[in-house]
Amino acid sequence: MKETHFAIRNNPNGQELWRSISGNFQRFPEIINEFVDDALSNFRATRTDQRRVEIRLRQWEEFVDVSVVDTGTGIRDIHAALTLGSRSGSETALNEHGMGLKHALASACEDGSWSIQTRTPEDNAQDQHLVVRGPYHLGDDPMTGCYLSGRGILMGPTGTAVSFTCTRDFFATIRPAGDRTDKPFEALVDILLEELGHTYAPILDDGEMEVAVVVGDQVYPVEPVFPYWELNSIHDILPTDLDLGGGPVRVRCCWGLIRPDKDNHLYYRGNMESSGVEIRCNGRLMERGLDKRIWSKQLHPSRNHFLMVVELTADQPGALPSTRPTKTGFRDGDPRLEKLFAWLRANITPIAPQESVEKRLTRALAEQKQAESDVLRVALEEKTYCSLDLRVKMDLFVSRRDQTEVYESKKGPSKALDLYQLKMYWDGCAVDGRPLNRGILVARSHPREVQNLVSALNDSYRDPTGQPYHLSLLTWAEAGINPKAV
Ligand SMILES: Nc1ncnc2c1ncn2[C@@H]1O[C@H](COP(=O)(O)OP(=O)(O)OP(=O)(O)O)[C@@H](O)[C@H]1O
Ligand SMILES: [Mg+2]
């Protein structure tokens, strides 16, 4: 049979395509970040003096009007800018996928109620600006652009404004994931300020750009959101030049414990979600909560105050690990990312689970005993009842020149059961053939029933070898150890 070939007619319909790329963003701030990224990229590429972005909001009953307005040098090539996936407009590494603007607009308003105003230096010379309005069209049914005189809603001689109308429900996705409480508009604006302040913290701090949220006459400048480090817990690696496989990258790492900031809605709160590892690319936060992907295990809950900030800086496109098209994280399996993770594993030890207060108290007691002149040996967690293979571990064992002691420690008030634990250490040592001379239960306080039980055990009971017990009670205060200071 003769082979017949025919053309596949797969020109997409503009509006169908537009709908198909919507819905990939989880939250409103992720969309705003795409527009801010475009403005920042333009500031960086053109080194313009004016570097301001305003996010203007206007609320209606059911909708919110949003405009992201910048003072950049305008969109150089509107055709490329509105072509899905086109990389020809790319100005810096922040213009990575050729999608952000379209992707974000499609997700914010499927119905096509968006517009772009832009004014380049050439437009400025002619005192005009270019306007393109949605909905998105393609091919034989193209969208049209038109020049209007003046600056439109722009705030400088050149710049870009992206405007859209979204539903109140979509705007409300500013609230933290999982939080279903109905938040007033002002509270959502407050969270948006924190989101932007966190995503662009070092960039805002360096004055590389300024960002403000504007609601009516109110202007809210975005302040950088940084963690408050516990001063004696900070470690860092000096800036190191690496090649992750696509050109030089400078890596800076800083890690330690933070003081939880309970005034924040989302970040650096000292909880599970806001701790761990965050990675920034040229100052812009790319992903956080990466500890599991780096060390294959989640941080221990006692390490919720642990934070590691990894800052990657690179000029060359392709030097940094590639991001997801929504710029909400890195692409899994990217070889540059894997190389970075390998480097982090080689150079940073994830902080071990924090010792419980009880363990730290016992350690303090052990150090105190070690310093006493007649002490020969001090052991934490030493086994007893070895002859019966019971695997019982004593909190603290102390051997002096002429006697041996065992300690059971409790951070709070003692209980009768704690005394039986101490008795078990004693019995185990007795049957193992290294009898004890003193057993001491250390706790914050000792209630009467525990005091009575000590007297009863000492007076009326015998250990498995027929010897009397010498148990006693001690408080942390009597031992000279302050539970708050360990
Ligand atoms: N505010 C702006 N100022 C100047 N140029 C812009 C602006 N916004 C968009 N552009 C131009 O439009 C192009 C397309 O933007 P879009 O966000 O869709 O993709 P991208 O930034 O190239 O890649 P990414 O998908 O990584 O965001 C940009 O490369 C840039 O040339
Ligand atoms: Mg972009």
Coordinates of C-alpha atoms and ligand atoms in Angstrom, one line a residue:
M1 CA 0.0 0.0 0.0
K2 CA 1.3 3.5 -0.9
E3 CA 2.2 5.6 2.1
T4 CA 0.1 8.7 2.3
H5 CA 1.0 11.5 4.5
F6 CA -1.3 14.3 5.7
A7 CA -0.8 17.3 8.0
I8 CA -2.0 17.1 11.6
R9 CA -4.0 20.2 12.2
N10 CA -3.0 20.9 15.8
N11 CA -2.9 24.7 15.9
P12 CA -4.2 25.4 19.4
N13 CA -7.2 27.6 20.0
G14 CA -5.9 30.6 21.9
Q15 CA -8.6 30.5 24.6
E16 CA -8.5 26.7 25.1
L17 CA -4.7 27.0 25.4
W18 CA -5.1 29.8 27.9
R19 CA -7.5 27.8 30.0
S20 CA -5.2 24.8 29.9
I21 CA -2.3 26.7 31.4
S22 CA -4.3 28.1 34.2
G23 CA -4.6 26.7 37.7
N24 CA -0.9 25.7 38.3
F25 CA -0.4 28.3 41.0
Q26 CA -1.5 27.4 44.4
R27 CA -1.7 30.9 45.9
F28 CA -2.2 34.5 44.9
P29 CA 1.3 35.7 46.0
E30 CA 2.9 33.2 43.6
I31 CA 1.3 35.0 40.8
I32 CA 2.4 38.4 42.0
N33 CA 5.9 37.1 42.3
E34 CA 5.9 36.3 38.5
F35 CA 5.2 40.0 37.7
V36 CA 7.7 41.2 40.3
D37 CA 10.3 38.8 38.9
D38 CA 9.8 40.3 35.4
A39 CA 10.2 43.8 36.7
L40 CA 13.3 42.9 38.7
S41 CA 14.8 41.1 35.7
N42 CA 14.3 44.3 33.7
F43 CA 15.8 46.5 36.4
R44 CA 18.8 44.2 36.6
A45 CA 19.3 44.0 32.8
T46 CA 19.0 47.7 32.1
R47 CA 20.5 49.0 35.4
T48 CA 17.8 51.6 35.4
D49 CA 17.9 54.2 38.3
Q50 CA 14.2 54.0 39.0
R51 CA 13.4 50.6 40.5
R52 CA 10.0 50.6 42.0
V53 CA 7.2 48.1 41.8
E54 CA 3.7 49.0 43.1
I55 CA 1.0 46.3 43.6
R56 CA -2.2 48.3 43.5
L57 CA -5.3 46.7 44.9
R58 CA -8.9 47.7 44.7
Q59 CA -11.6 45.6 46.4
W60 CA -15.1 45.1 45.2
E61 CA -17.9 42.9 46.6
E62 CA -16.9 39.8 44.7
F63 CA -13.7 40.9 42.9
V64 CA -10.4 42.5 43.4
D65 CA -8.7 44.7 40.7
V66 CA -5.0 44.2 40.7
S67 CA -2.2 46.1 38.9
V68 CA 1.5 45.4 39.2
V69 CA 3.2 48.6 38.0
D70 CA 6.9 49.0 37.6
T71 CA 9.3 51.7 36.6
G72 CA 11.4 49.6 34.3
T73 CA 12.2 50.3 30.6
G74 CA 9.1 48.6 29.3
I75 CA 8.6 45.5 27.3
R76 CA 11.0 45.6 24.4
D77 CA 9.2 43.0 22.2
I78 CA 5.5 42.6 22.9
H79 CA 5.2 39.8 20.4
A80 CA 7.8 37.7 22.1
A81 CA 6.4 38.6 25.5
L82 CA 3.0 37.3 24.6
T83 CA 4.2 34.2 22.9
L84 CA 4.0 31.1 25.1
G85 CA 7.3 29.7 25.8
S86 CA 9.3 32.2 23.8
R87 CA 12.7 32.8 25.3
S88 CA 13.7 35.6 22.9
G89 CA 12.7 38.4 25.3
S90 CA 14.8 36.9 28.1
E91 CA 16.9 39.6 29.8
T92 CA 18.3 37.8 32.9
A93 CA 18.2 34.3 34.5
L94 CA 14.9 35.3 36.1
N95 CA 13.3 35.1 32.6
E96 CA 13.7 31.4 32.5
H97 CA 10.7 29.7 30.9
G98 CA 9.1 32.3 28.7
M99 CA 5.9 31.6 30.5
G100 CA 5.5 33.5 33.8
L101 CA 3.5 36.5 32.6
K102 CA 1.0 34.4 30.6
H103 CA 0.9 31.6 33.0
A104 CA 0.2 33.9 35.9
L105 CA -2.5 35.9 34.0
A106 CA -4.2 32.8 32.9
S107 CA -4.3 31.5 36.4
A108 CA -5.5 34.8 37.9
C109 CA -8.3 35.4 35.5
E110 CA -9.4 32.7 33.1
D111 CA -12.1 35.0 31.6
G112 CA -9.5 37.2 30.0
S113 CA -10.1 40.4 31.9
W114 CA -6.5 41.5 31.9
S115 CA -4.5 44.2 30.2
I116 CA -0.9 45.2 29.8
Q117 CA 0.4 48.8 29.4
T118 CA 4.0 49.3 28.6
R119 CA 6.2 52.3 27.7
T120 CA 9.7 52.0 26.4
P121 CA 12.2 54.9 26.0
E122 CA 11.2 55.1 22.3
D123 CA 7.5 55.4 23.4
N124 CA 8.5 58.0 25.9
A125 CA 10.1 60.1 23.2
Q126 CA 6.7 60.0 21.4
D127 CA 4.7 60.3 24.7
Q128 CA 2.8 57.2 24.0
H129 CA 2.2 53.8 25.7
L130 CA 1.3 50.5 24.2
V131 CA -1.8 48.7 25.4
V132 CA -2.8 45.0 24.9
R133 CA -6.0 43.7 26.3
G134 CA -7.2 40.1 26.9
P135 CA -8.6 37.7 26.1
Y136 CA -5.7 35.7 24.7
H137 CA -6.0 34.9 21.0
L138 CA -3.7 33.1 18.6
G139 CA -3.0 32.5 15.0
D140 CA -5.6 33.7 12.5
D141 CA -7.6 35.5 15.2
P142 CA -4.8 37.5 16.8
M143 CA -4.9 39.9 19.7
T144 CA -4.2 43.5 18.9
G145 CA -2.0 46.1 20.5
C146 CA -2.7 49.8 20.3
Y147 CA -0.8 52.9 21.1
L148 CA -2.4 55.6 23.2
S149 CA -1.0 58.9 24.1
G150 CA 0.4 59.7 27.6
R151 CA 1.6 57.4 30.3
G152 CA -1.6 55.5 31.1
I153 CA -1.4 54.2 34.7
L154 CA 2.4 54.1 34.7
M155 CA 4.2 56.0 37.4
G156 CA 7.4 56.9 35.5
P157 CA 8.5 57.9 32.0
T158 CA 8.9 54.2 31.1
G159 CA 7.6 51.0 32.7
T160 CA 5.1 48.3 32.6
A161 CA 1.7 47.7 34.2
V162 CA 0.0 44.4 34.2
S163 CA -3.6 44.6 35.4
F164 CA -6.3 41.9 36.0
T165 CA -9.4 41.3 37.9
C166 CA -9.6 38.2 40.1
T167 CA -12.3 36.8 42.3
R168 CA -12.3 37.5 46.1
D169 CA -11.9 33.8 46.6
F170 CA -8.7 33.6 44.6
F171 CA -7.4 36.7 46.3
A172 CA -8.1 35.0 49.7
T173 CA -5.6 32.3 48.7
I174 CA -3.1 34.7 50.2
R175 CA -3.9 33.1 53.6
P176 CA -1.5 30.4 54.6
A177 CA -2.2 26.9 53.1
G178 CA -4.5 25.0 55.3
D179 CA -5.9 28.1 57.0
R180 CA -9.6 28.2 56.2
T181 CA -10.6 31.0 58.4
D182 CA -12.3 34.0 56.7
K183 CA -9.8 36.8 56.7
P184 CA -10.7 40.5 56.2
F185 CA -9.1 42.2 53.2
E186 CA -6.6 44.2 55.5
A187 CA -5.4 40.9 57.0
L188 CA -4.8 39.5 53.6
V189 CA -2.8 42.6 52.6
D190 CA -0.7 42.1 55.7
I191 CA 0.1 38.6 54.8
L192 CA 0.9 39.6 51.2
L193 CA 3.4 42.2 52.5
E194 CA 5.1 39.4 54.6
E195 CA 5.2 37.1 51.6
L196 CA 6.9 39.7 49.4
G197 CA 9.2 40.8 52.2
H198 CA 10.3 37.2 52.6
T199 CA 10.6 36.3 48.9
Y200 CA 12.7 39.3 48.0
A201 CA 14.3 40.0 51.5
P202 CA 18.0 40.6 50.5
I203 CA 17.0 42.4 47.3
L204 CA 14.8 44.9 49.2
D205 CA 17.5 45.2 51.9
D206 CA 20.2 46.0 49.3
G207 CA 17.9 48.6 47.7
E208 CA 18.1 46.7 44.4
M209 CA 14.3 47.5 44.1
E210 CA 11.6 48.9 46.3
V211 CA 8.1 47.3 46.4
A212 CA 4.9 48.7 47.9
V213 CA 1.4 47.5 48.1
V214 CA -1.1 50.4 47.5
V215 CA -4.7 50.2 48.6
G216 CA -6.6 53.4 47.7
D217 CA -4.5 56.2 49.2
Q218 CA -2.7 53.9 51.6
V219 CA 0.9 53.0 50.6
Y220 CA 2.4 50.0 52.4
P221 CA 6.1 49.7 51.7
V222 CA 7.3 46.0 51.7
E223 CA 9.9 45.6 54.4
P224 CA 12.4 42.7 54.1
V225 CA 11.6 39.7 56.4
F226 CA 14.7 38.2 58.0
P227 CA 15.1 35.6 60.7
Y228 CA 16.3 36.6 64.2
W229 CA 19.3 34.3 64.8
E230 CA 20.2 33.0 68.2
L231 CA 23.5 34.7 68.4
N232 CA 25.7 31.9 69.7
S233 CA 24.2 29.3 67.3
I234 CA 25.1 30.7 63.9
H235 CA 27.5 28.8 61.6
D236 CA 28.4 29.8 58.1
I237 CA 30.6 28.8 55.2
L238 CA 32.4 31.6 53.6
P239 CA 31.3 32.4 50.0
T240 CA 32.5 29.5 47.9
D241 CA 32.8 29.3 44.1
L242 CA 31.4 26.2 42.6
D243 CA 30.4 25.0 39.2
L244 CA 27.2 22.9 39.4
G245 CA 27.5 22.0 35.8
G246 CA 26.4 25.1 34.0
G247 CA 29.0 27.8 34.9
P248 CA 30.3 29.5 38.0
V249 CA 27.9 29.8 41.0
R250 CA 28.8 31.4 44.3
V251 CA 27.4 29.6 47.3
R252 CA 26.9 31.2 50.8
C253 CA 25.5 29.1 53.6
C254 CA 24.4 30.2 57.0
W255 CA 22.7 28.0 59.5
G256 CA 21.7 27.8 63.2
L257 CA 18.8 28.3 65.5
I258 CA 16.4 31.2 65.2
R259 CA 14.3 33.0 67.8
P260 CA 10.7 32.3 66.7
D261 CA 9.0 35.4 65.4
K262 CA 5.4 34.9 66.5
D263 CA 4.3 38.3 65.0
N264 CA 4.9 36.8 61.5
H265 CA 2.0 35.0 59.8
L266 CA 4.1 32.4 57.9
Y267 CA 7.9 32.7 58.2
Y268 CA 10.5 32.1 60.9
R269 CA 7.9 31.2 63.5
G270 CA 9.9 28.4 64.9
N271 CA 7.4 25.7 63.8
M272 CA 7.8 22.8 61.5
E273 CA 6.6 24.6 58.3
S274 CA 8.8 27.6 58.7
S275 CA 12.0 25.8 59.7
G276 CA 14.5 23.8 57.7
V277 CA 16.5 24.8 54.6
E278 CA 15.7 27.6 52.2
I279 CA 17.5 28.3 49.0
R280 CA 17.7 31.7 47.3
C281 CA 18.8 32.4 43.7
N282 CA 20.3 35.8 43.3
G283 CA 18.4 36.9 46.4
R284 CA 15.0 35.6 45.3
L285 CA 13.6 32.8 47.5
M286 CA 13.2 29.7 45.3
E287 CA 12.3 26.9 47.7
R288 CA 12.1 26.2 51.4
G289 CA 11.5 23.2 53.7
L290 CA 14.2 21.3 51.7
D291 CA 15.8 19.4 54.6
K292 CA 14.0 16.1 53.8
R293 CA 15.2 16.3 50.1
I294 CA 18.8 17.0 51.2
W295 CA 19.2 14.6 54.1
S296 CA 16.4 12.1 53.3
K297 CA 14.8 12.8 56.7
Q298 CA 12.6 15.4 58.2
L299 CA 14.0 17.6 60.9
H300 CA 13.4 16.3 64.3
P301 CA 10.5 18.2 65.9
S302 CA 12.9 19.4 68.6
R303 CA 14.7 21.3 65.9
N304 CA 11.9 23.5 64.8
H305 CA 14.1 26.5 65.4
F306 CA 16.7 25.3 63.0
L307 CA 17.2 27.3 59.8
M308 CA 19.7 27.1 57.0
V309 CA 19.8 29.8 54.3
V310 CA 21.6 28.9 51.1
E311 CA 22.3 31.8 48.8
L312 CA 23.3 31.1 45.2
T313 CA 24.6 33.9 43.0
A314 CA 25.3 33.5 39.3
D315 CA 25.3 35.7 36.2
Q316 CA 25.4 33.1 33.6
P317 CA 22.0 31.7 32.5
G318 CA 21.9 28.0 33.0
A319 CA 24.4 28.1 35.9
L320 CA 21.7 27.8 38.6
P321 CA 19.5 24.7 39.1
S322 CA 16.3 25.0 36.9
T323 CA 13.1 25.9 38.6
R324 CA 9.5 24.7 38.1
P325 CA 7.5 26.8 35.6
T326 CA 5.6 28.4 38.5
K327 CA 9.0 29.4 40.2
T328 CA 7.7 27.8 43.4
G329 CA 10.7 25.5 43.7
F330 CA 13.4 23.6 41.9
R331 CA 12.8 20.9 39.4
D332 CA 13.4 17.4 40.9
G333 CA 16.3 15.5 39.4
D334 CA 18.0 18.6 38.0
P335 CA 21.7 17.6 37.9
R336 CA 22.8 21.0 39.2
L337 CA 20.5 20.7 42.1
E338 CA 21.7 17.2 42.9
K339 CA 25.3 18.5 42.8
L340 CA 24.4 21.3 45.2
F341 CA 22.7 18.8 47.6
A342 CA 25.8 16.6 47.4
W343 CA 28.0 19.6 48.3
L344 CA 25.7 20.5 51.2
R345 CA 25.7 16.9 52.5
A346 CA 29.5 16.9 52.4
N347 CA 30.0 20.2 54.1
I348 CA 27.1 20.6 56.6
T349 CA 26.0 18.2 59.3
P350 CA 22.3 18.5 59.9
I351 CA 21.8 19.5 63.5
A352 CA 21.1 16.4 65.6
P353 CA 17.9 16.2 67.6
Q354 CA 18.1 18.4 70.5
E355 CA 18.6 16.7 73.8
S356 CA 15.6 16.7 76.2
V357 CA 15.8 19.0 79.2
E358 CA 16.1 15.9 81.3
K359 CA 19.2 14.7 79.4
R360 CA 20.8 18.1 79.6
L361 CA 20.1 18.2 83.4
T362 CA 21.7 14.8 83.8
R363 CA 24.7 15.9 81.7
A364 CA 25.1 19.0 83.9
L365 CA 25.0 16.7 87.0
A366 CA 27.6 14.4 85.4
E367 CA 29.9 17.3 84.8
Q368 CA 29.6 18.4 88.4
K369 CA 30.4 14.9 89.7
Q370 CA 33.4 14.6 87.3
A371 CA 34.9 17.7 89.0
E372 CA 34.8 16.1 92.5
S373 CA 38.2 15.0 93.7
D374 CA 37.4 11.4 94.8
V375 CA 35.4 10.5 91.6
L376 CA 37.1 7.9 89.4
R377 CA 34.5 7.4 86.7
V378 CA 31.3 8.9 85.5
A379 CA 29.0 7.2 83.0
L380 CA 25.8 8.3 81.3
E381 CA 23.3 5.7 80.0
E382 CA 25.4 2.8 81.3
K383 CA 23.7 -0.7 81.2
T384 CA 22.6 -2.6 84.3
Y385 CA 21.0 -6.0 84.8
C386 CA 23.5 -7.3 82.2
S387 CA 23.4 -10.8 83.8
L388 CA 19.7 -11.1 82.8
D389 CA 20.2 -9.2 79.5
L390 CA 17.5 -6.7 80.4
R391 CA 19.1 -3.8 78.6
V392 CA 18.2 -1.3 81.3
K393 CA 20.2 1.9 81.1
M394 CA 21.0 4.0 84.2
D395 CA 20.8 7.8 83.8
L396 CA 24.0 8.4 85.6
F397 CA 26.5 6.0 87.3
V398 CA 29.3 7.5 89.5
S399 CA 32.2 5.5 90.9
R400 CA 34.2 7.1 93.7
R401 CA 37.4 5.8 95.4
D402 CA 35.4 4.0 98.1
Q403 CA 31.8 3.8 96.9
T404 CA 29.5 3.7 93.9
E405 CA 26.3 5.7 93.2
V406 CA 23.5 5.7 90.7
Y407 CA 21.2 8.6 89.8
E408 CA 17.8 8.8 88.2
S409 CA 16.8 12.2 87.0
K410 CA 13.4 13.9 86.4
K411 CA 12.9 17.4 85.3
G412 CA 9.6 17.9 87.1
P413 CA 8.3 16.6 90.4
S414 CA 9.2 13.0 91.2
K415 CA 6.7 10.1 91.2
A416 CA 6.7 6.7 93.0
L417 CA 7.4 5.0 89.7
D418 CA 10.7 7.0 89.4
L419 CA 11.8 5.5 92.7
Y420 CA 11.1 2.0 91.4
Q421 CA 13.2 2.8 88.4
L422 CA 16.0 3.7 90.7
K423 CA 15.4 0.5 92.7
M424 CA 15.7 -1.4 89.4
Y425 CA 19.1 0.1 88.7
W426 CA 20.2 -0.9 92.2
D427 CA 18.9 -4.4 91.9
G428 CA 20.5 -4.8 88.4
C429 CA 23.9 -3.7 89.7
A430 CA 23.5 -6.0 92.7
V431 CA 22.9 -9.1 90.6
D432 CA 25.6 -8.0 88.1
G433 CA 28.0 -8.2 91.0
R434 CA 28.9 -4.5 91.3
P435 CA 26.8 -3.4 94.3
L436 CA 25.8 0.2 94.8
N437 CA 26.3 2.2 98.0
R438 CA 23.9 5.0 97.2
G439 CA 20.9 5.5 94.9
I440 CA 19.7 9.1 94.4
L441 CA 16.5 10.4 92.7
V442 CA 17.0 14.0 91.5
A443 CA 13.9 16.0 90.6
R444 CA 12.4 19.5 90.8
S445 CA 10.6 18.5 94.0
H446 CA 9.5 15.3 95.9
P447 CA 5.9 14.9 97.0
R448 CA 5.1 13.4 100.4
E449 CA 4.2 10.0 99.0
V450 CA 7.6 9.6 97.3
Q451 CA 9.3 10.7 100.6
N452 CA 7.3 8.0 102.5
L453 CA 8.2 5.4 99.9
V454 CA 11.9 6.1 100.2
S455 CA 11.7 5.6 104.0
A456 CA 9.7 2.4 103.5
L457 CA 12.2 0.9 100.9
N458 CA 15.2 1.8 103.0
D459 CA 13.7 0.5 106.3
S460 CA 11.9 -2.6 105.2
Y461 CA 13.1 -4.0 101.9
R462 CA 16.2 -5.9 100.8
D463 CA 17.8 -6.1 97.4
P464 CA 18.2 -9.5 95.5
T465 CA 21.5 -10.1 97.3
G466 CA 19.9 -9.5 100.7
Q467 CA 21.5 -6.0 101.3
P468 CA 19.5 -3.0 102.5
Y469 CA 18.8 0.0 100.1
H470 CA 20.4 3.4 100.6
L471 CA 18.1 5.5 98.5
S472 CA 17.8 9.3 98.9
L473 CA 16.1 12.3 97.3
L474 CA 17.7 15.4 96.0
T475 CA 16.3 18.5 94.2
W476 CA 17.9 20.3 91.3
A477 CA 18.1 23.4 93.5
E478 CA 20.0 21.4 96.2
A479 CA 22.3 20.1 93.6
G480 CA 23.0 23.7 92.5
I481 CA 21.7 23.1 89.0
N482 CA 19.2 25.6 87.5
P483 CA 16.8 23.7 85.1
K484 CA 16.2 27.0 83.2
A485 CA 19.9 27.4 82.5
V486 CA 20.7 24.1 80.9
Ligands
LIG1 N1 7.7 44.2 33.6 C1 8.4 43.9 32.5 N2 9.3 44.7 32.0 C2 10.1 44.5 30.9 N3 9.9 43.3 30.2 C3 9.0 42.5 30.6 C4 8.2 42.7 31.7 N4 7.4 41.6 31.9 C5 7.6 40.8 30.9 N5 8.6 41.3 30.1 C6 9.2 40.7 28.9 O1 8.3 39.6 28.5 C7 9.0 38.4 28.4 C8 8.1 37.3 28.8 O2 7.8 37.3 30.2 P1 7.3 36.0 30.9 O3 7.2 36.3 32.3 O4 6.1 35.4 30.2 O5 8.5 35.0 30.6 P2 10.0 35.0 31.1 O6 10.1 36.0 32.2 O7 10.9 35.2 29.9 O8 10.2 33.6 31.7 P3 9.6 33.0 33.0 O9 8.6 31.9 32.6 O10 10.7 32.4 33.7 O11 8.9 34.1 33.8 C9 10.2 38.6 29.3 O12 11.3 37.7 28.9 C10 10.5 40.0 29.1 O13 11.3 40.2 28.0
MG2 MG 8.8 36.1 33.9

